[in-house]
Coordinates of C-alpha atoms in Angstrom, one line a residue:
M1 CA 15.6 98.0 -23.2
G2 CA 13.1 94.7 -22.7
E3 CA 11.4 95.2 -25.8
A4 CA 14.0 95.6 -28.0
G5 CA 15.8 92.2 -25.7
A6 CA 12.5 90.5 -26.2
G7 CA 13.1 91.1 -30.2
A8 CA 16.6 90.5 -30.6
G9 CA 17.0 87.7 -33.4
A10 CA 13.4 87.2 -34.1
P11 CA 12.8 87.5 -37.9
G12 CA 12.1 90.8 -39.2
G13 CA 13.2 92.7 -35.1
P14 CA 16.8 94.4 -35.0
E15 CA 19.6 91.4 -34.5
A16 CA 21.7 91.2 -31.3
S17 CA 25.4 92.5 -31.6
P18 CA 28.0 90.7 -31.9
E19 CA 28.9 91.4 -28.3
A20 CA 25.5 90.1 -26.7
E21 CA 25.5 86.8 -28.8
V22 CA 29.1 86.2 -27.2
V23 CA 27.7 87.1 -23.7
K24 CA 25.0 84.4 -23.9
L25 CA 28.3 81.7 -24.4
L26 CA 28.7 82.7 -20.7
P27 CA 26.5 80.1 -18.8
F28 CA 28.0 77.6 -21.2
L29 CA 31.4 77.7 -20.4
A30 CA 30.8 78.1 -16.3
P31 CA 32.3 74.6 -14.6
G32 CA 28.9 73.0 -13.2
A33 CA 27.5 73.5 -17.4
R34 CA 26.9 70.4 -19.3
A35 CA 29.3 68.5 -21.0
D36 CA 28.4 68.8 -24.6
L37 CA 27.2 72.5 -24.5
Q38 CA 30.0 73.5 -22.7
A39 CA 32.0 71.5 -25.3
A40 CA 30.2 73.0 -28.5
A41 CA 30.5 76.9 -26.5
V42 CA 34.3 76.4 -26.9
R43 CA 34.3 75.2 -30.1
H44 CA 32.6 78.2 -31.4
V45 CA 34.8 80.8 -29.5
L46 CA 37.8 79.0 -30.6
A47 CA 35.8 79.4 -34.5
L48 CA 35.7 83.1 -33.9
T49 CA 39.4 82.9 -32.9
G50 CA 40.4 82.4 -36.3
S51 CA 39.5 85.3 -38.1
G52 CA 41.0 89.2 -37.2
P53 CA 37.3 90.5 -36.4
G54 CA 37.0 87.4 -34.4
R55 CA 39.7 88.1 -32.1
A56 CA 38.8 91.4 -31.7
L57 CA 35.7 91.0 -30.3
L58 CA 36.6 88.3 -28.0
A59 CA 39.9 90.0 -26.5
G60 CA 37.0 93.0 -24.0
Q61 CA 35.5 90.5 -23.4
E62 CA 36.7 89.7 -19.7
A63 CA 34.5 87.1 -18.0
L64 CA 34.3 85.2 -21.0
L65 CA 38.2 85.3 -21.2
Q66 CA 39.0 84.2 -17.5
A67 CA 35.9 81.4 -18.1
L68 CA 38.2 80.3 -20.9
V69 CA 41.2 80.3 -18.6
E70 CA 39.1 78.4 -15.3
L71 CA 37.7 75.9 -17.5
A72 CA 39.0 72.2 -15.0
P73 CA 42.2 71.4 -16.7
A74 CA 41.4 67.7 -17.1
S75 CA 37.6 68.7 -19.4
A76 CA 38.0 68.3 -22.9
P77 CA 36.4 71.2 -23.9
A78 CA 39.8 72.7 -21.8
R79 CA 42.5 72.4 -24.9
D80 CA 40.3 73.6 -27.4
A81 CA 40.0 76.5 -24.7
A82 CA 43.6 76.3 -24.5
R83 CA 44.0 76.9 -28.2
A84 CA 41.7 80.1 -28.7
L85 CA 44.1 81.7 -26.6
V86 CA 47.3 80.9 -28.1
N87 CA 45.1 82.2 -31.4
L88 CA 44.1 86.0 -29.5
A89 CA 47.5 85.6 -28.1
A90 CA 49.2 85.4 -31.9
D91 CA 47.6 88.8 -32.5
P92 CA 50.3 91.3 -31.9
G93 CA 47.3 93.8 -31.7
L94 CA 45.4 92.4 -29.3
H95 CA 48.1 92.1 -26.3
E96 CA 47.2 95.4 -24.4
T97 CA 43.6 94.8 -24.8
L98 CA 43.9 91.5 -23.3
L99 CA 46.3 92.1 -20.6
A100 CA 43.4 94.8 -19.6
A101 CA 40.8 92.6 -19.8
D102 CA 42.7 90.5 -17.6
P103 CA 45.5 91.3 -16.1
G104 CA 46.5 87.8 -14.4
L105 CA 46.4 86.1 -17.6
P106 CA 50.0 85.7 -17.7
A107 CA 50.2 83.9 -14.2
R108 CA 46.9 82.2 -15.1
L109 CA 48.8 80.9 -18.2
L110 CA 52.3 80.4 -16.4
G111 CA 50.7 78.0 -13.5
R112 CA 49.2 75.6 -16.0
A113 CA 52.7 75.6 -18.3
L114 CA 54.3 74.7 -15.3
D115 CA 51.7 72.2 -13.7
P116 CA 53.8 69.1 -14.1
Q117 CA 50.1 67.1 -14.4
C118 CA 48.4 69.4 -17.0
P119 CA 47.7 68.1 -20.3
W120 CA 47.1 71.0 -22.1
A121 CA 50.6 72.5 -20.6
E122 CA 51.8 73.0 -24.2
E123 CA 49.3 74.6 -25.3
A124 CA 49.6 77.5 -22.4
A125 CA 52.9 77.6 -23.1
A126 CA 52.1 78.6 -26.5
A127 CA 50.4 81.2 -25.5
L128 CA 53.0 82.1 -23.1
A129 CA 55.3 82.3 -25.7
N130 CA 53.3 84.4 -28.9
L131 CA 52.2 86.8 -25.3
S132 CA 55.7 87.3 -24.6
R133 CA 57.1 88.8 -28.1
E134 CA 56.1 92.0 -27.0
Q135 CA 57.7 94.6 -24.7
G136 CA 54.8 95.5 -22.6
P137 CA 53.5 91.6 -21.9
C138 CA 56.7 90.8 -21.6
A139 CA 57.0 92.8 -18.6
E140 CA 53.9 91.6 -16.9
L141 CA 55.2 88.2 -17.3
M142 CA 58.4 88.6 -15.7
A143 CA 56.6 90.3 -12.9
A144 CA 54.1 86.9 -12.3
L145 CA 57.6 85.1 -12.4
A146 CA 59.1 87.4 -9.5
A147 CA 55.8 87.0 -7.5
A148 CA 57.3 83.2 -6.7
E149 CA 58.7 82.3 -3.6
P150 CA 62.3 83.6 -4.0
A151 CA 63.5 80.3 -2.8
D152 CA 61.7 78.5 -5.9
S153 CA 61.7 81.7 -8.5
G154 CA 59.4 81.1 -11.5
L155 CA 62.2 81.6 -13.7
E156 CA 63.7 78.7 -11.4
R157 CA 60.5 76.5 -12.4
L158 CA 61.2 77.6 -16.0
V159 CA 64.6 76.2 -17.0
R160 CA 64.0 73.5 -14.4
A161 CA 60.3 71.8 -16.5
L162 CA 62.3 73.0 -20.0
C163 CA 65.8 71.1 -19.0
T164 CA 64.0 68.2 -17.1
P165 CA 62.5 65.1 -19.6
G166 CA 59.4 63.6 -18.7
Y167 CA 58.7 67.0 -16.4
N168 CA 55.3 66.5 -17.5
A169 CA 54.5 63.4 -18.7
R170 CA 50.9 64.4 -20.9
A171 CA 52.2 67.1 -22.8
P172 CA 55.5 68.1 -24.8
L173 CA 57.0 71.1 -24.1
H174 CA 58.3 72.6 -26.6
Y175 CA 57.0 76.2 -26.6
L176 CA 59.3 76.3 -23.0
A177 CA 62.1 77.5 -25.3
P178 CA 60.7 80.4 -27.4
L179 CA 59.0 81.2 -24.3
L180 CA 62.5 81.9 -22.4
S181 CA 63.9 83.3 -25.6
N182 CA 61.8 86.0 -25.4
L183 CA 62.4 86.6 -21.8
S184 CA 65.7 87.4 -22.1
Q185 CA 64.6 90.8 -23.8
R186 CA 64.7 91.7 -20.0
P187 CA 67.6 92.1 -18.2
A188 CA 66.3 90.1 -14.8
A189 CA 65.5 87.3 -17.2
R190 CA 69.5 87.9 -19.0
A191 CA 70.9 87.8 -15.2
F192 CA 69.4 85.1 -13.9
L193 CA 70.7 83.0 -17.2
L194 CA 73.7 84.1 -17.1
D195 CA 74.6 83.6 -13.3
P196 CA 77.2 81.1 -13.6
D197 CA 76.1 79.6 -10.3
R198 CA 73.7 77.8 -12.5
G199 CA 73.4 75.3 -15.3
G200 CA 70.3 77.0 -16.3
V201 CA 71.3 78.0 -19.8
V202 CA 73.1 75.3 -21.2
G203 CA 70.3 73.2 -20.0
T204 CA 68.2 75.4 -22.6
L205 CA 70.8 75.0 -25.2
R206 CA 70.9 71.1 -24.6
N207 CA 67.3 71.2 -24.9
C208 CA 67.0 73.2 -28.2
C209 CA 69.2 71.0 -30.0
F210 CA 66.7 67.8 -29.3
E211 CA 65.3 69.7 -32.4
H212 CA 67.4 68.4 -35.3
R213 CA 65.7 70.2 -37.5
H214 CA 67.1 73.2 -36.7
H215 CA 70.4 71.8 -36.5
E216 CA 71.8 73.1 -39.5
W217 CA 71.0 76.4 -38.6
L218 CA 72.4 76.2 -35.2
L219 CA 76.0 75.1 -36.7
G220 CA 75.5 77.3 -39.5
P221 CA 77.1 81.2 -39.5
E222 CA 73.7 82.8 -38.2
V223 CA 73.8 81.1 -34.5
D224 CA 77.4 79.3 -35.0
I225 CA 76.7 77.4 -31.4
L226 CA 79.5 74.5 -31.3
P227 CA 82.4 77.3 -30.3
F228 CA 80.3 78.3 -27.2
L229 CA 79.5 74.4 -27.0
L230 CA 83.5 73.5 -26.6
L231 CA 85.2 76.7 -24.8
P232 CA 84.3 75.8 -21.6
L233 CA 85.1 71.8 -22.0
A234 CA 89.1 73.8 -23.6
G235 CA 91.7 73.6 -21.6
P236 CA 95.4 75.5 -21.6
E237 CA 96.5 72.9 -24.7
D238 CA 99.0 73.7 -26.4
F239 CA 98.0 72.6 -30.5
S240 CA 100.0 71.7 -33.3
E241 CA 99.9 74.5 -36.1
E242 CA 97.9 72.4 -38.2
E243 CA 95.7 71.4 -35.3
M244 CA 95.3 74.6 -34.3
E245 CA 93.7 75.5 -37.5
R246 CA 91.2 73.2 -37.5
L247 CA 89.7 74.8 -34.7
P248 CA 87.3 77.9 -35.2
V249 CA 88.9 81.5 -34.2
D250 CA 88.0 81.3 -30.8
L251 CA 89.1 78.7 -29.7
Q252 CA 92.6 79.3 -31.1
Y253 CA 95.9 80.3 -28.8
L254 CA 93.9 79.9 -25.5
P255 CA 96.0 81.7 -22.6
P256 CA 98.0 79.4 -20.3
D257 CA 96.1 79.6 -17.4
K258 CA 92.4 78.8 -19.6
Q259 CA 90.2 77.0 -16.7
R260 CA 87.8 74.1 -17.8
E261 CA 84.1 74.7 -16.3
P262 CA 84.6 73.6 -12.8
D263 CA 81.3 71.7 -12.1
A264 CA 80.9 68.4 -13.7
D265 CA 77.2 68.3 -14.8
I266 CA 77.2 71.3 -16.5
R267 CA 80.4 70.2 -18.8
K268 CA 78.0 66.2 -19.1
M269 CA 75.4 68.8 -20.4
L270 CA 77.7 70.3 -22.8
V271 CA 78.7 66.9 -24.4
E272 CA 75.4 65.9 -24.3
A273 CA 74.3 69.2 -26.3
I274 CA 77.3 68.2 -29.1
M275 CA 76.2 64.8 -28.7
L276 CA 72.4 65.8 -29.7
L277 CA 74.1 68.0 -32.9
T278 CA 75.9 64.8 -34.4
A279 CA 72.1 63.5 -34.9
T280 CA 72.7 63.8 -38.4
A281 CA 75.1 63.2 -41.2
P282 CA 75.5 66.9 -42.3
G283 CA 75.5 67.4 -38.2
R284 CA 78.2 65.2 -38.0
Q285 CA 80.2 66.6 -40.8
Q286 CA 79.8 70.1 -39.6
V287 CA 81.4 69.3 -35.7
R288 CA 84.4 67.1 -37.2
D289 CA 84.6 70.6 -39.3
Q290 CA 85.6 72.9 -36.6
G291 CA 87.6 70.4 -34.5
A292 CA 85.9 69.4 -31.8
Y293 CA 87.8 66.0 -31.7
L294 CA 91.0 67.6 -30.6
I295 CA 89.2 69.6 -27.6
L296 CA 87.3 66.5 -26.6
R297 CA 91.0 64.4 -26.6
E298 CA 92.4 66.4 -24.3
L299 CA 89.1 67.1 -22.5
H300 CA 88.7 63.0 -22.4
S301 CA 92.7 62.6 -21.6
W302 CA 91.8 65.3 -18.7
E303 CA 87.8 64.4 -17.4
P304 CA 87.7 62.8 -13.3
E305 CA 84.2 62.7 -13.7
P306 CA 83.6 58.5 -14.9
D307 CA 80.2 59.2 -16.7
V308 CA 81.3 62.7 -18.1
R309 CA 84.2 60.9 -19.4
A310 CA 82.0 57.8 -20.7
A311 CA 79.8 60.3 -22.4
C312 CA 83.2 61.9 -24.1
E313 CA 84.3 58.5 -25.1
K314 CA 81.1 57.7 -27.0
L315 CA 80.9 61.2 -28.5
I316 CA 84.7 60.4 -29.9
Q317 CA 83.7 57.5 -31.6
V318 CA 80.9 58.5 -32.9
L319 CA 82.9 61.6 -34.3
I320 CA 85.5 59.0 -35.5
G321 CA 83.5 56.0 -36.4
D322 CA 82.4 54.7 -39.6
E323 CA 78.8 56.7 -41.2
P324 CA 75.4 54.7 -40.6
E325 CA 74.1 52.0 -43.2
R326 CA 71.7 54.1 -44.8
G327 CA 68.4 54.8 -43.7
M328 CA 69.9 55.2 -40.4
E329 CA 71.5 58.6 -40.8
N330 CA 69.4 59.8 -38.1
L331 CA 70.7 58.3 -34.7
L332 CA 67.8 60.4 -33.2
E333 CA 65.4 58.5 -35.1
V334 CA 67.1 54.9 -35.1
Q335 CA 65.0 52.6 -33.5
V336 CA 66.7 50.1 -31.5
P337 CA 65.6 46.4 -30.8
E338 CA 65.1 45.7 -27.2
N339 CA 68.1 43.5 -26.8
V340 CA 70.6 45.9 -28.3
E341 CA 69.5 48.1 -26.4
Q342 CA 70.0 45.4 -23.1
Q343 CA 73.5 44.8 -24.3
L344 CA 74.1 48.3 -25.0
Q345 CA 73.4 48.8 -21.1
Q346 CA 75.3 46.2 -20.3
L347 CA 78.2 47.3 -21.9
D348 CA 78.1 50.8 -20.5
C349 CA 77.3 49.1 -17.3
R350 CA 80.7 47.3 -17.6
E351 CA 82.8 50.7 -19.1
Q352 CA 81.2 52.3 -15.9
E353 CA 82.9 50.2 -13.5
Q354 CA 86.6 50.1 -15.7
L355 CA 86.4 53.1 -15.5
E356 CA 85.8 53.5 -11.7
R357 CA 88.7 50.7 -11.3
E358 CA 91.2 52.8 -13.2
R359 CA 90.4 55.9 -11.2
E360 CA 90.9 54.0 -7.9
L361 CA 93.7 52.9 -9.1
E362 CA 95.0 56.1 -9.7
L363 CA 94.1 57.4 -6.9
A364 CA 95.7 54.8 -5.0
P365 CA 98.9 55.4 -3.0
E366 CA 102.2 53.3 -4.4
P367 CA 103.1 50.7 -2.1
W368 CA 105.6 51.6 0.2
V369 CA 108.6 49.0 -0.3
E370 CA 111.4 49.7 2.7
R371 CA 114.8 49.5 0.6
A372 CA 118.3 48.6 1.9
T373 CA 121.1 51.6 2.4
P374 CA 123.9 50.8 0.2
T375 CA 127.4 50.8 2.1

């Protein structure tokens, strides 16, 4: 054994096995290793994950996988390490091997993805999204989520991170949406998302609507998301036959006891989601064609909460207003000058104050006037 080791890699001698070469990288991945050597070792690992044989070689190396995950999050090599894990997790054939090598991998990655200070949270979320596509790893991840404190479950934290703009100022969290979609394979995840006492599913839908490149698909027949967003906002209105024909089938002839969503925050998120879907000209046309204005018109007349009513009014203005000038059709990409933004904020404040005054007048009791009794 000693002679074979001494001659390994020497000219004319037997070459070291690929596994042995990978093991040699471990000392350079340790926390106390020199930064330049650590970075070089991680780059080598990342290069190996670019091929099938390289991924298969690395997947069974428990110590190496743990070293990749445990690299200090703030260190420069940590990003390449996270990308290597994304590549490994992208190969479904390696999922079982990865979990056997490091059973705690889903929990480790979850901790990074939900850490609001982690600069590589997006890569951790991407690795989890890849892992959770298969039933086995998805079940492992659900177990890791369930292991969190009951008062603040892992699923609760995941939905909160996805639904909170700027949750992590150092990294985007786009891959939390496909991760949550994958988790919905599990009955426990579906029960959580569909709990009527939570707004998680609505917040998730709203955040998905930020991706304007997918609006046509979301509004099209494959997903047909708009009726699902409008139905909770609809009441028992009795539309004319002509108006009824403009509505999607699911919104026609609703029963007289139909109630709107009682939670104002959820109503606001629903309106915001529809507003996002009107960011592009095709999206606006699709929303108009499905009769959204009719539901929003009635909601605006009924809405008791000033901020929800204001959001509804803005959306109605987008739907009935003129189209933006050429080059400004995508409302999510328009750069508003600072002075204009300040003016708009001032107008919003005035509108809010006006709505508050109107509401106070509506709630104020009528003055009592003593009337003379006729003789």
